[in-house]
Coordinates of C-alpha atoms in Angstrom, one line a residue:
X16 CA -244.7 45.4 162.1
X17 CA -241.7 43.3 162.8
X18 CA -243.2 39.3 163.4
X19 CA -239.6 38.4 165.1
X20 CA -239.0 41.4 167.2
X21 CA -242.7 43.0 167.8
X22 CA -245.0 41.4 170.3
X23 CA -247.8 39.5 168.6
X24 CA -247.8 35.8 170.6
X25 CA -250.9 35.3 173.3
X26 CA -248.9 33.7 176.3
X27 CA -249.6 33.2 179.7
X28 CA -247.1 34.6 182.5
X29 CA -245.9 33.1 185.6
X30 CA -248.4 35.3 187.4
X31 CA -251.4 33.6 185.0
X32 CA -251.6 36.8 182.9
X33 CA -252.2 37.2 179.3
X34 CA -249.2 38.7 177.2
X35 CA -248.0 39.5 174.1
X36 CA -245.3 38.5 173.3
X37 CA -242.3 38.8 170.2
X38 CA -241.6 35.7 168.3
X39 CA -237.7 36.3 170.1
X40 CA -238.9 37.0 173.3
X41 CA -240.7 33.5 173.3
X42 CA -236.8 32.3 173.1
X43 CA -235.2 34.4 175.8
X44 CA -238.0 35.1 178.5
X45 CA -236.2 32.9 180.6
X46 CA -239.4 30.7 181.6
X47 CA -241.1 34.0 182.0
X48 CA -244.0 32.5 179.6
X49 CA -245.6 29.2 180.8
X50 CA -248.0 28.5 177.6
X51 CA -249.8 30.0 174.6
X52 CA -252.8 31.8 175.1
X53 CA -254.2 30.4 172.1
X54 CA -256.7 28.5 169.9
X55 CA -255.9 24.9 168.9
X56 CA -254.8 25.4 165.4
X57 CA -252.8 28.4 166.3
X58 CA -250.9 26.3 168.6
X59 CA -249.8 24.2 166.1
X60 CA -249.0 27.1 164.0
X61 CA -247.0 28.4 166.3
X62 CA -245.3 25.6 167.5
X63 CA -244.7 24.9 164.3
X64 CA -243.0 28.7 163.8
X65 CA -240.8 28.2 166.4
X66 CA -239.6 24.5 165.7
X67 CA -238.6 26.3 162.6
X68 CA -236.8 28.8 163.9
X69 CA -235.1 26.8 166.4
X70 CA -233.6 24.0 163.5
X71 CA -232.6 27.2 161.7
X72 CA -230.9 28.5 164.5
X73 CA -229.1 25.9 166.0
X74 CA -228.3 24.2 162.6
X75 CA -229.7 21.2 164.5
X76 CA -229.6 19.4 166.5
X77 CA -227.9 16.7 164.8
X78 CA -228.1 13.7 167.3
X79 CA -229.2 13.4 171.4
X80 CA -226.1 14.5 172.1
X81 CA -226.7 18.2 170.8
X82 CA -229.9 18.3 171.7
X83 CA -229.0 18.1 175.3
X84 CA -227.3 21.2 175.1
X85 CA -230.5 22.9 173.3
X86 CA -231.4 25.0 176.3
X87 CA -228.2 26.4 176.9
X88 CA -227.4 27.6 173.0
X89 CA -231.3 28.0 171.8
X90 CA -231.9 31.5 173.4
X91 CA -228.6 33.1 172.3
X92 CA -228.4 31.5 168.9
X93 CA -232.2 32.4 168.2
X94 CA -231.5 35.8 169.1
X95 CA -228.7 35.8 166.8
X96 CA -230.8 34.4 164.0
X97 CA -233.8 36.6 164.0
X98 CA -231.5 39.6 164.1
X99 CA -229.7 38.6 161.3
X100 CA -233.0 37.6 158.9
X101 CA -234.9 40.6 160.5
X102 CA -236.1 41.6 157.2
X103 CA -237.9 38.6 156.6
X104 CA -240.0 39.1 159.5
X105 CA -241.7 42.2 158.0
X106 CA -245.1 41.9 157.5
X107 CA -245.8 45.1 155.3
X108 CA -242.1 45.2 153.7
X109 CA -242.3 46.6 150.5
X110 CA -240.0 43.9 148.4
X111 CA -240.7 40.8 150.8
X112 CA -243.4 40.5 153.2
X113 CA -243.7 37.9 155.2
X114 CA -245.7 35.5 154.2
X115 CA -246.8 37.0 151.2
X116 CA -246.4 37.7 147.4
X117 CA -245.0 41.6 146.9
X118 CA -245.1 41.3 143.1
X119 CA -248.9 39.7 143.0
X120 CA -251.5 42.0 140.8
X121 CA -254.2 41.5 138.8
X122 CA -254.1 41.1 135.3
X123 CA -253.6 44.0 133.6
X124 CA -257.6 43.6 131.8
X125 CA -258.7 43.7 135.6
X126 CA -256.3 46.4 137.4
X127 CA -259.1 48.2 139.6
X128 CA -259.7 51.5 138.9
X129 CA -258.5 53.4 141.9
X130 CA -256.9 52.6 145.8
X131 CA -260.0 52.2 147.1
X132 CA -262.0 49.9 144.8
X133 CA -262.4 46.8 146.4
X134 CA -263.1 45.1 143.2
X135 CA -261.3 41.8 143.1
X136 CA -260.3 41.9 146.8
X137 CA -261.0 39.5 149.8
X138 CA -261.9 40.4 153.2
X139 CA -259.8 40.0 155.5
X140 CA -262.4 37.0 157.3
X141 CA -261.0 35.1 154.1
X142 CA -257.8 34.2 156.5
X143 CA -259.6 33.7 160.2
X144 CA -261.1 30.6 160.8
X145 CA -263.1 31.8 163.6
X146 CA -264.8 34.6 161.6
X147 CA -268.2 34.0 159.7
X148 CA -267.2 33.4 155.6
X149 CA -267.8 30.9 153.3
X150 CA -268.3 27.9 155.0
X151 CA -267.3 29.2 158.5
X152 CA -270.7 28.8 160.1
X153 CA -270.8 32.1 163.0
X154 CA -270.2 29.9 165.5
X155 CA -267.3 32.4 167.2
X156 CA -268.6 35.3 165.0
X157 CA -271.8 37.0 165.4
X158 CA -270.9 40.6 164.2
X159 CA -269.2 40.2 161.0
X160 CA -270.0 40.1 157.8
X161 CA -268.7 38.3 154.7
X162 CA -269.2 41.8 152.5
X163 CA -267.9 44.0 155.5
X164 CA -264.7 45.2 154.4
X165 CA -263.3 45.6 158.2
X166 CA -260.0 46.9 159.8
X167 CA -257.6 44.4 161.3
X168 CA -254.7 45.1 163.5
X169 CA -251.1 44.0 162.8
X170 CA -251.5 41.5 165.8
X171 CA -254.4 39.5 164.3
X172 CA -253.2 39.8 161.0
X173 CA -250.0 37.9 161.8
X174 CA -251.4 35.3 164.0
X175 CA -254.7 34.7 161.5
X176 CA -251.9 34.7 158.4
X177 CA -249.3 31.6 159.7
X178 CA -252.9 29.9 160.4
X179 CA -254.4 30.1 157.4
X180 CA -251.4 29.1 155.6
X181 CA -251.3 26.1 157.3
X182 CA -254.4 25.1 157.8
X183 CA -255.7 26.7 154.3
X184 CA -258.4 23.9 153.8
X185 CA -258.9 23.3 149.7
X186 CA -262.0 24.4 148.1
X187 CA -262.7 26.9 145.8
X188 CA -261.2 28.5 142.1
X189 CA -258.3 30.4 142.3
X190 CA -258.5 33.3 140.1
X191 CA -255.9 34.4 137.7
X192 CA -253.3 36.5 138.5
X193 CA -250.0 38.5 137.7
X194 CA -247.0 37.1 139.9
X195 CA -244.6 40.0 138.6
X196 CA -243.3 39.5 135.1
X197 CA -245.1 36.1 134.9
X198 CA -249.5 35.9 134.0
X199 CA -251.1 32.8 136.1
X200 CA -254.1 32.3 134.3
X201 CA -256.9 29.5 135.5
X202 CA -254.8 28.3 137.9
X203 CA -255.7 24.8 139.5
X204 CA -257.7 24.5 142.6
X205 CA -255.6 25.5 145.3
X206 CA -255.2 22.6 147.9
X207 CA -255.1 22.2 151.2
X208 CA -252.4 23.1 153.4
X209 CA -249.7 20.9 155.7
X210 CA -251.4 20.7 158.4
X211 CA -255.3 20.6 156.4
X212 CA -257.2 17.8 155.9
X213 CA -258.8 14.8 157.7
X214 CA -259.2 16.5 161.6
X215 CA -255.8 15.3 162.1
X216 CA -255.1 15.5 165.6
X217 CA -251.6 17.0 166.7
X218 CA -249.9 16.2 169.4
X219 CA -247.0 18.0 171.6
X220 CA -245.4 17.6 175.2
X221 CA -245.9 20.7 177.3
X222 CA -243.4 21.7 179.2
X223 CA -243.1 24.1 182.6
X224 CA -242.5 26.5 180.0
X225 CA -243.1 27.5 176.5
X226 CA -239.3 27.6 176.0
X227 CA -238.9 23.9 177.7
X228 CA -241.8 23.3 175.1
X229 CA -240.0 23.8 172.3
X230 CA -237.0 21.6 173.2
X231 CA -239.0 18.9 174.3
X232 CA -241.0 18.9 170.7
X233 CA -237.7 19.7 168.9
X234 CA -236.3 16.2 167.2
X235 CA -232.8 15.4 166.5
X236 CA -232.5 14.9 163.1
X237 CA -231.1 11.5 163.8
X238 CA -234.8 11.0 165.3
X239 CA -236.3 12.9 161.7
X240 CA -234.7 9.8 160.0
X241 CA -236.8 7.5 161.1
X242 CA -240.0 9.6 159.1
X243 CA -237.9 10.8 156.2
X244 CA -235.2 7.7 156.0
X245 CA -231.8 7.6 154.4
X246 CA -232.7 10.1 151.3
X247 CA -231.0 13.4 150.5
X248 CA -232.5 16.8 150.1
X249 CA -235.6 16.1 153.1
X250 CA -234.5 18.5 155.8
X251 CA -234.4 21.9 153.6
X252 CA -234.3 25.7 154.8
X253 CA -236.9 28.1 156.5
X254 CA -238.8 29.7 153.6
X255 CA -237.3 33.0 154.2
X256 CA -234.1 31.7 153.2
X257 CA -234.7 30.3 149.9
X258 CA -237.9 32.3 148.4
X259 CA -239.8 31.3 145.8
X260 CA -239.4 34.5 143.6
X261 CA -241.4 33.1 140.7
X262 CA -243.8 30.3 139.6
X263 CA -240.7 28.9 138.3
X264 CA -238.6 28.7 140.7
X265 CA -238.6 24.8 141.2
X266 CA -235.7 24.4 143.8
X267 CA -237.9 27.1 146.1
X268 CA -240.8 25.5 145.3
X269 CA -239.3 22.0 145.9
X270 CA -237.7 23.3 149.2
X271 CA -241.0 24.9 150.6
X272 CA -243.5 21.7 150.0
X273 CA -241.2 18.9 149.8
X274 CA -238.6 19.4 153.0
X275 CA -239.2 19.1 156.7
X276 CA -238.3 22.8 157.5
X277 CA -239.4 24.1 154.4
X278 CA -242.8 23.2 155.1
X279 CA -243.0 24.0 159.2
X280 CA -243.9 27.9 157.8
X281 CA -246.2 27.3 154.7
X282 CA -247.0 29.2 151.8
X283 CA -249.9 27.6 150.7
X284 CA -251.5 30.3 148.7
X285 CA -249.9 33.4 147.2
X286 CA -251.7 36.5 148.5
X287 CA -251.0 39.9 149.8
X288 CA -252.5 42.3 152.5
X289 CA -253.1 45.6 151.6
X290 CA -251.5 47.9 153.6
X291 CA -255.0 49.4 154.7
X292 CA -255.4 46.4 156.9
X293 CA -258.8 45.1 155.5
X294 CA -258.3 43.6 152.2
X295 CA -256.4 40.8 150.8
X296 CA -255.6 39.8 147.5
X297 CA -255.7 35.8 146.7
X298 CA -254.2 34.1 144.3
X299 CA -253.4 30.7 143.5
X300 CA -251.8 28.0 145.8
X301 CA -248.7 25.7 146.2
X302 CA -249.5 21.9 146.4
X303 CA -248.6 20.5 149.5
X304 CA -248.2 16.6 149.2
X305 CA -250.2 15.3 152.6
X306 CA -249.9 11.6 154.1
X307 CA -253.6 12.1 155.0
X308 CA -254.3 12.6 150.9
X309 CA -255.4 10.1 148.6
X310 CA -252.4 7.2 148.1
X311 CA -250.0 9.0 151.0
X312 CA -248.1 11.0 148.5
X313 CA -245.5 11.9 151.5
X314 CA -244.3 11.4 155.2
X315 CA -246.7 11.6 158.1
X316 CA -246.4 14.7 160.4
X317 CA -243.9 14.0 162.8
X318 CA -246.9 15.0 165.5
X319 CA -249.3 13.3 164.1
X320 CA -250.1 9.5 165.1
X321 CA -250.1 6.8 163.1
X322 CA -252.0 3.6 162.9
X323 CA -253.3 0.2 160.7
X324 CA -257.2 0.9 159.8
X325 CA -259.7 -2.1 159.5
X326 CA -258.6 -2.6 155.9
X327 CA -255.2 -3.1 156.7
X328 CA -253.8 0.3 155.6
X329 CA -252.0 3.4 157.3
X330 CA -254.0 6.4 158.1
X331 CA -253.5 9.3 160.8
X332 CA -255.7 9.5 163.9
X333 CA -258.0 12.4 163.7
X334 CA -260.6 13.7 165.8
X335 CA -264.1 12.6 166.0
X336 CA -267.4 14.7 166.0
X337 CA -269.0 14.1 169.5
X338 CA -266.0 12.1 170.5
X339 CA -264.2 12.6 173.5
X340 CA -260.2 12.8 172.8
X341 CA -259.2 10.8 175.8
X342 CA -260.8 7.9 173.9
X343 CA -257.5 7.6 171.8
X344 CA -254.9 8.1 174.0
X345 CA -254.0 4.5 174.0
X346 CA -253.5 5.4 170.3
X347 CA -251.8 9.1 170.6
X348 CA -249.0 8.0 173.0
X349 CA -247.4 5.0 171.3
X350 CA -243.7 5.8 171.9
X351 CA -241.8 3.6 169.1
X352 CA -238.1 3.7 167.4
X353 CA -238.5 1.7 164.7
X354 CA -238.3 3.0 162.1
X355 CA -240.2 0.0 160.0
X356 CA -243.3 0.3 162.2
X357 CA -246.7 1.3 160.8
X358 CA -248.1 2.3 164.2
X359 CA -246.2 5.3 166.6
X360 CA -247.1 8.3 168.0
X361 CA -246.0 11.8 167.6
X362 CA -242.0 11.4 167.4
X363 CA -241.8 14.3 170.2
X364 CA -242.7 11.0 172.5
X365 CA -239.0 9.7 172.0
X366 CA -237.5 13.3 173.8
X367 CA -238.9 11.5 177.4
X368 CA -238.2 8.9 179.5
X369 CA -240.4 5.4 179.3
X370 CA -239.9 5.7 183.4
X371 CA -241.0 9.6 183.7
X372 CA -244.9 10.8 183.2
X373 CA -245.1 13.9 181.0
X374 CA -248.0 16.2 179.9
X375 CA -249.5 16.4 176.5
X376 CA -251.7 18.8 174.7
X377 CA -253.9 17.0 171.8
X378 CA -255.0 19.7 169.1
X379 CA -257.4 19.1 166.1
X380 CA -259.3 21.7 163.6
X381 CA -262.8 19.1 162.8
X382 CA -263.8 19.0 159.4
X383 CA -266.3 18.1 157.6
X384 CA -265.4 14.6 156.1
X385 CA -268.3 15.4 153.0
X386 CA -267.3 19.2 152.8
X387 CA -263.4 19.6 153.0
X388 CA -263.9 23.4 153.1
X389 CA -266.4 23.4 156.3
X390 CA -264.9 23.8 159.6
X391 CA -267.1 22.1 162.1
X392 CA -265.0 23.1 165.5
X393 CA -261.5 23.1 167.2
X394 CA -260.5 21.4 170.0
X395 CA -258.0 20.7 172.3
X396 CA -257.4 18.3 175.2
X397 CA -254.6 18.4 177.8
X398 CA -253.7 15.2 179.8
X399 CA -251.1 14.3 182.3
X400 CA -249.6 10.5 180.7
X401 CA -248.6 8.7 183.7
X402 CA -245.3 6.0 182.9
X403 CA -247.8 2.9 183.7
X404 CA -249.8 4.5 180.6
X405 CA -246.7 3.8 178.6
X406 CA -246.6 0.3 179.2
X407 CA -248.3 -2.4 177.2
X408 CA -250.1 -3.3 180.0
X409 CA -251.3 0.3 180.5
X410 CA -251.7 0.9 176.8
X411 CA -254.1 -2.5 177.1
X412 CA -255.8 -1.7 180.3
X413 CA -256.6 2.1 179.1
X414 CA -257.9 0.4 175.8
X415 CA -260.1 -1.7 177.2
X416 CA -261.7 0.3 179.2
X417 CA -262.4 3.0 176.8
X418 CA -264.0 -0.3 175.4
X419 CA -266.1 -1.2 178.3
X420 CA -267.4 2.9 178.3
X421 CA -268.6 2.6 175.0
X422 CA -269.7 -1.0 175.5
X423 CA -272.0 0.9 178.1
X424 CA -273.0 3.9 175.5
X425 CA -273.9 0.6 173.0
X426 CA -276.5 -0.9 175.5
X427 CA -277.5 2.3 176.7
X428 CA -278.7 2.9 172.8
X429 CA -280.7 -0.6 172.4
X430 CA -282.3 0.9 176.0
X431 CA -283.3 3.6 175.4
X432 CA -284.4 2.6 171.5
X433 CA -286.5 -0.6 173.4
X434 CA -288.3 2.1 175.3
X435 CA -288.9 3.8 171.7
X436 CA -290.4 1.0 170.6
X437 CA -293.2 0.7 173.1
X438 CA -294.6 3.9 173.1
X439 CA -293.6 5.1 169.4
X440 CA -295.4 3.0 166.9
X441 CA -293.8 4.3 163.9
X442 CA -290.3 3.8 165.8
X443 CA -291.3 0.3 166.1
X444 CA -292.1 0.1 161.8
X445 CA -288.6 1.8 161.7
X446 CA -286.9 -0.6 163.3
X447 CA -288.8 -3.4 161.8
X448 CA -288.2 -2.7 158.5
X449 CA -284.9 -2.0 158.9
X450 CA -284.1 -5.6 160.1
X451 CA -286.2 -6.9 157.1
X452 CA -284.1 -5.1 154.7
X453 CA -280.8 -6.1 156.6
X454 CA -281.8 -9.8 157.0
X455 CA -279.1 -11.2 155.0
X456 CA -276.8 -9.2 156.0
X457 CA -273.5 -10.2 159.0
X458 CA -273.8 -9.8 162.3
X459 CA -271.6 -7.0 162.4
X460 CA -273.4 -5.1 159.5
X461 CA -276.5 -5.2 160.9
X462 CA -275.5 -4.4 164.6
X463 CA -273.3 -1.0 163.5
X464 CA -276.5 -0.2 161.1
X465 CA -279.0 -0.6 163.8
X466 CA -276.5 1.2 166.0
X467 CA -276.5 4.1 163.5
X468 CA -280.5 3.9 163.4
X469 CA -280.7 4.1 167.4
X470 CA -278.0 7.2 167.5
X471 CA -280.7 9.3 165.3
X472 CA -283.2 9.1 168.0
X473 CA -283.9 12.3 169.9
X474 CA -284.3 10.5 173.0
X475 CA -280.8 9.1 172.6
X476 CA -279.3 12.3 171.8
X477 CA -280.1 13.2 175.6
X478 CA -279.1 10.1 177.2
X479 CA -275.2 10.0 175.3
X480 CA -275.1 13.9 175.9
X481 CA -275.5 13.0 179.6
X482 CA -273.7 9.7 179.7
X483 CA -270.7 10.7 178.3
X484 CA -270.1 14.2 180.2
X485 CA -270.1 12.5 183.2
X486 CA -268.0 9.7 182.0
X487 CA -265.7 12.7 181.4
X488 CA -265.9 14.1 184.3
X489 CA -264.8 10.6 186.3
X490 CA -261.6 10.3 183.9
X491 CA -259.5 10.8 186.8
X492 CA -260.6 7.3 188.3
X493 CA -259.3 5.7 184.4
X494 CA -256.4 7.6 185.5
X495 CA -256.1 5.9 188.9
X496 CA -256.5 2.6 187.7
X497 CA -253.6 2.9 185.4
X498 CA -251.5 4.6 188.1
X499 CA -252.2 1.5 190.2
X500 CA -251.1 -1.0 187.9
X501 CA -248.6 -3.9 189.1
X502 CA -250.1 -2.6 192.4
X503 CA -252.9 -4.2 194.9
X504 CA -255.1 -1.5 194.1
X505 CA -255.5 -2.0 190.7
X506 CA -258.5 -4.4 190.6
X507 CA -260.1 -2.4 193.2
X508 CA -259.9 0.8 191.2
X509 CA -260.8 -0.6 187.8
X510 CA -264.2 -1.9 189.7
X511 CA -264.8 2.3 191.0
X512 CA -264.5 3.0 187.4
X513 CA -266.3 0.4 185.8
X514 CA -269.0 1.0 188.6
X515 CA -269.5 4.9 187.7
X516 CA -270.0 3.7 184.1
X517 CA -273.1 1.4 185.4
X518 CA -274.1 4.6 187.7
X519 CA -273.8 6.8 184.7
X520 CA -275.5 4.7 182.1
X521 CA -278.2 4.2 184.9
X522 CA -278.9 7.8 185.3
X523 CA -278.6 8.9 182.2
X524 CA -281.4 6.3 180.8
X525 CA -283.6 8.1 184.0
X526 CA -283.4 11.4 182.6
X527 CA -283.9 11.2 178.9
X528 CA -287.1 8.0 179.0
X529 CA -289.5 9.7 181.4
X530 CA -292.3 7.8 183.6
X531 CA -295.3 10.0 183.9
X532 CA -298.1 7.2 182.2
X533 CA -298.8 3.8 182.4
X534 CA -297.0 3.3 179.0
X535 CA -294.2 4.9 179.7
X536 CA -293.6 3.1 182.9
X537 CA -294.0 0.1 181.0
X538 CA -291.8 0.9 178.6
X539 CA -289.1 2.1 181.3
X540 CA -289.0 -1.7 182.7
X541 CA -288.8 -3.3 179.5
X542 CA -285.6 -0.5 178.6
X543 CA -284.5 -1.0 182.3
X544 CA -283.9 -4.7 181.3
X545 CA -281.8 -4.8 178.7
X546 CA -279.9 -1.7 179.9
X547 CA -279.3 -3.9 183.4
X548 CA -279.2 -7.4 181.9
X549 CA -275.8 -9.3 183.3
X550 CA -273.4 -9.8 180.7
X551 CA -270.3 -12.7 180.9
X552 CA -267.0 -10.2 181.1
X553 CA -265.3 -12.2 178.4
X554 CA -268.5 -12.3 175.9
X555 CA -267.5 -9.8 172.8
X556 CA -270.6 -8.1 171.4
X557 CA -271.0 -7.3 167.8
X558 CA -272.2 -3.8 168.8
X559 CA -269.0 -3.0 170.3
X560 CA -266.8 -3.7 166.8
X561 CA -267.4 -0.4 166.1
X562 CA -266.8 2.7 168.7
X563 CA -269.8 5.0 169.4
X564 CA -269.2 8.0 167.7
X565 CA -272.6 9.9 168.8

């Protein structure tokens, strides 16, 4: 199989149909293809694939200038390209396979006996995140099994190999290897790859098609500067140009983890499929120097976002178990130039127009922040950025209401944990004892600890579940507000919004604190009147400091 001129890309047609499609044929369909039919993380791999390509191709684009004329030149000189590396698109070439390490064995005291000894070889689940092995939970896989030595096609074998080597999460020892002439013993744990680590969430503009997509998402390198800054040697070659050919090779190696192209196609471990389709062979990995590790050792990902934490430190906003993503927009789509500032969005923001709304697709894979190596879920959130968004006073407006929702979630806790109280005596020694043992503690510690207490409460679990699907539901009147900014209709439609948070909170207090006895009804009233109790608009409460992430 051919990855550049076979078809191996879900896409969606004009006609809403799901395609395949060749990694060329993405370039020159014309606008035939209006999206990817695909999971969250292999939308970033892919978008990532054909970012690639396209610097590759057009040797650019240098400044705005040239990447004006991107459409016109991308599809011919993309063409062009592929043709002429077509060899490094194999995916079972003998020499070079793509992807992949030809001259990778075992030691010679561990050669297996015979072709079909599986001694020493991975399943193939090893490199699909959505199959059940290790610490994938079966959460998208209930049939197979972590022994089960099962037959892949070339199509998911492509697709699930530029995933996993981007989003390769670290965990695990390697195990010692021959990478042709040269014996890897005990190699270091491998870690994780480019895209790994933290839930980062990724975001790209989305364009009428995938090929208006890529130029949106495709910076200049005058725009690159303002991540990577005056050095030399950051913008580097496609990996297929300069292979690493050995564990030596330290200008390939430097090229692949240390330069902007290099590192859009990975090669985060060395492994190689066996032609049978069901095993492959792991070895060790290639570090991969991540803003989102420990000290930043390199540039944040040009679609990730940015921002100052509490402590006064950069980190890169990820996504949040049980956490809509709409509550950080205000945060994803902070278009900035300069190149000094420690808070900006993904750097695809500066290919629009601050007067023009624009579409964006938000993609995350959710980690566990304990258990690096556990996938907890992926997700992915489209949302249609109006201009008024873009100003400060939309960015304000949309933050403060995400503010006032979860200002709603925070009473809606103390409610439903006051209703606890009087009908659960051993809730109510709970909560007394933990305000004895937090006595001498702030304000604020004590409000996001009891906070944390009232989120572990069953009875809670049901009210936020509720709450916060229909707050979900109603983001369209957020959206309205922000349209109607520097209009007469934007009190009036903040107060729609603000009221279906009352209704929501109202309801949703109703179904999960039931009224069938005496005590309970009791216990309702008492709930009912701190859920309902008037509170001064400009009052800050200490409950609020931190957002509700149940």
């Amino acid at each position: 199989m051919n990855v550049a001129f076979d078809p191996w890309i879900p896409v969606v047609t004009m006609e809403g149909k799901r395609e395949l499609a060749s990694l060329a044929g993405v370039f020159t369909d014309s606008g035939e293809y209006t999206d990817l039919a695909v999971r969250p993380h292999e939308r970033v791999s892919l978008m990532r694939l054909f970012l690639c390509v396209a610097h590759a191709a057009l040797d650019g684009p240098k400044d705005y200038d040239e990447w004006c004329e991107v459409p016109k030149r991308l599809p011919d000189a993309a063409q062009k390209y592929l043709t002429e590396w077509k060899d490094s698109f194999e995916l079972f070439y003998t020499t070079k396979p793509w992807l992949q390490v030809a001259e990778l064995d075992f030691l010679p005291s561990d050669k297996n006996t015979g072709p079909d000894d599986t001694s020493g070889w991975s399943t193939l689940n090893k490199m699909s995140f959505t199959k059940a092995s290790g610490h994938n939970p079966s959460l998208f896989d209930h049939v197979s099994n972590d022994n089960d030595f099962l037959e892949y096609d070339s199509i998911e074998i492509a697709l699930n190999l530029l995933t996993f080597q981007n989003f390769f999460v670290a965990g695990g020892q390697a195990p010692s290897r021959v990478w042709g002439k040269f014996e890897m013993k005990k190699p270091p744990n491998p870690k994780g790859g480019p895209c790994a680590g933290k839930s980062i969430l990724f975001t790209f503009l989305r364009g009428k098609n995938i090929v208006e997509s890529v130029h949106l998402n495709l910076n200049s390198y005058e725009d690159l500067k303002l991540i990577y800054g005056g050095g030399k040697d950051w913008l580097g070659v496609p990996l297929w140009e300069m292979p690493i050919k050995s564990p030596t090779d330290k200008d390939a190696i430097k090229n692949a983890t240390q330069t902007h192209i290099g590192r859009l196609v990975p090669l985060t471990r060395l492994l190689k499929i066996n032609h049978d389709r069901k095993r492959v062979l792991l070895g060790a990995g290639l570090l991969y120097p991540k803003f989102q590790d420990e000290s930043n050792p390199f540039h944040p990902d040009q679609f990730a976002t940015m921002v100052v934490n509490r402590s006064g430190g950069r980190e890169l906003v990820s996504a949040r178990q049980n956490a809509g993503i709409w509550r950080q927009l205000h945060s994803l789509i902070v278009r900035s130039r300069d190149a000094s500032s420690t808070t900006r969005g993904p750097l695809c923001l500066l290919n629009t127009s601050p007067e023009c709304s624009f579409d964006v697709v938000v993609s995350s894979m959710l980690t566990n922040p304990k258990q690096a190596a556990e996938i907890v879920d992926l997700v992915e959130s489209v949302f249609h950025i109006p201009s008024q968004l873009l100003m400060p006073e939309g960015t304000n407006s949309y933050e403060q209401e995400v503010k006032k929702a979860v200002s709603f979630s925070s009473r809606l806790s103390s409610a439903v944990s006051e209703y606890r109280k009087e009908i659960d005596d051993k809730w109510l020694k709970k909560i007394n004892d933990f305000e004895k043992k937090t006595a001498r503690k702030s304000e604020v510690e004590k409000a996001r600890g009891k906070k944390y207490l009232e989120s572990t409460s069953p009875l809670y679990a049901t009210a936020s579940i509720h709450y916060w699907t229909t707050v979900e539901k109603n983001l369209p009147l957020l959206m309205a507000h922000i349209e109607a900014i520097d209009t007469d209709e934007a009190m009036p439609a903040r107060d729609i919004w603000r009221k279906m948070l009352y209704r929501a909170a109202l309801d949703a207090y109703t179904i999960a604190c039931g009224q069938e006895t005496s005590r309970q009804m009791r216990a309702f009233a008492k709930g009912w009147q701190v859920l309902t109790a008037t509170k001064n608009e400009n009052e800050t409460d200490v409950n609020d400091q931190k957002e509700d992430d149940v």
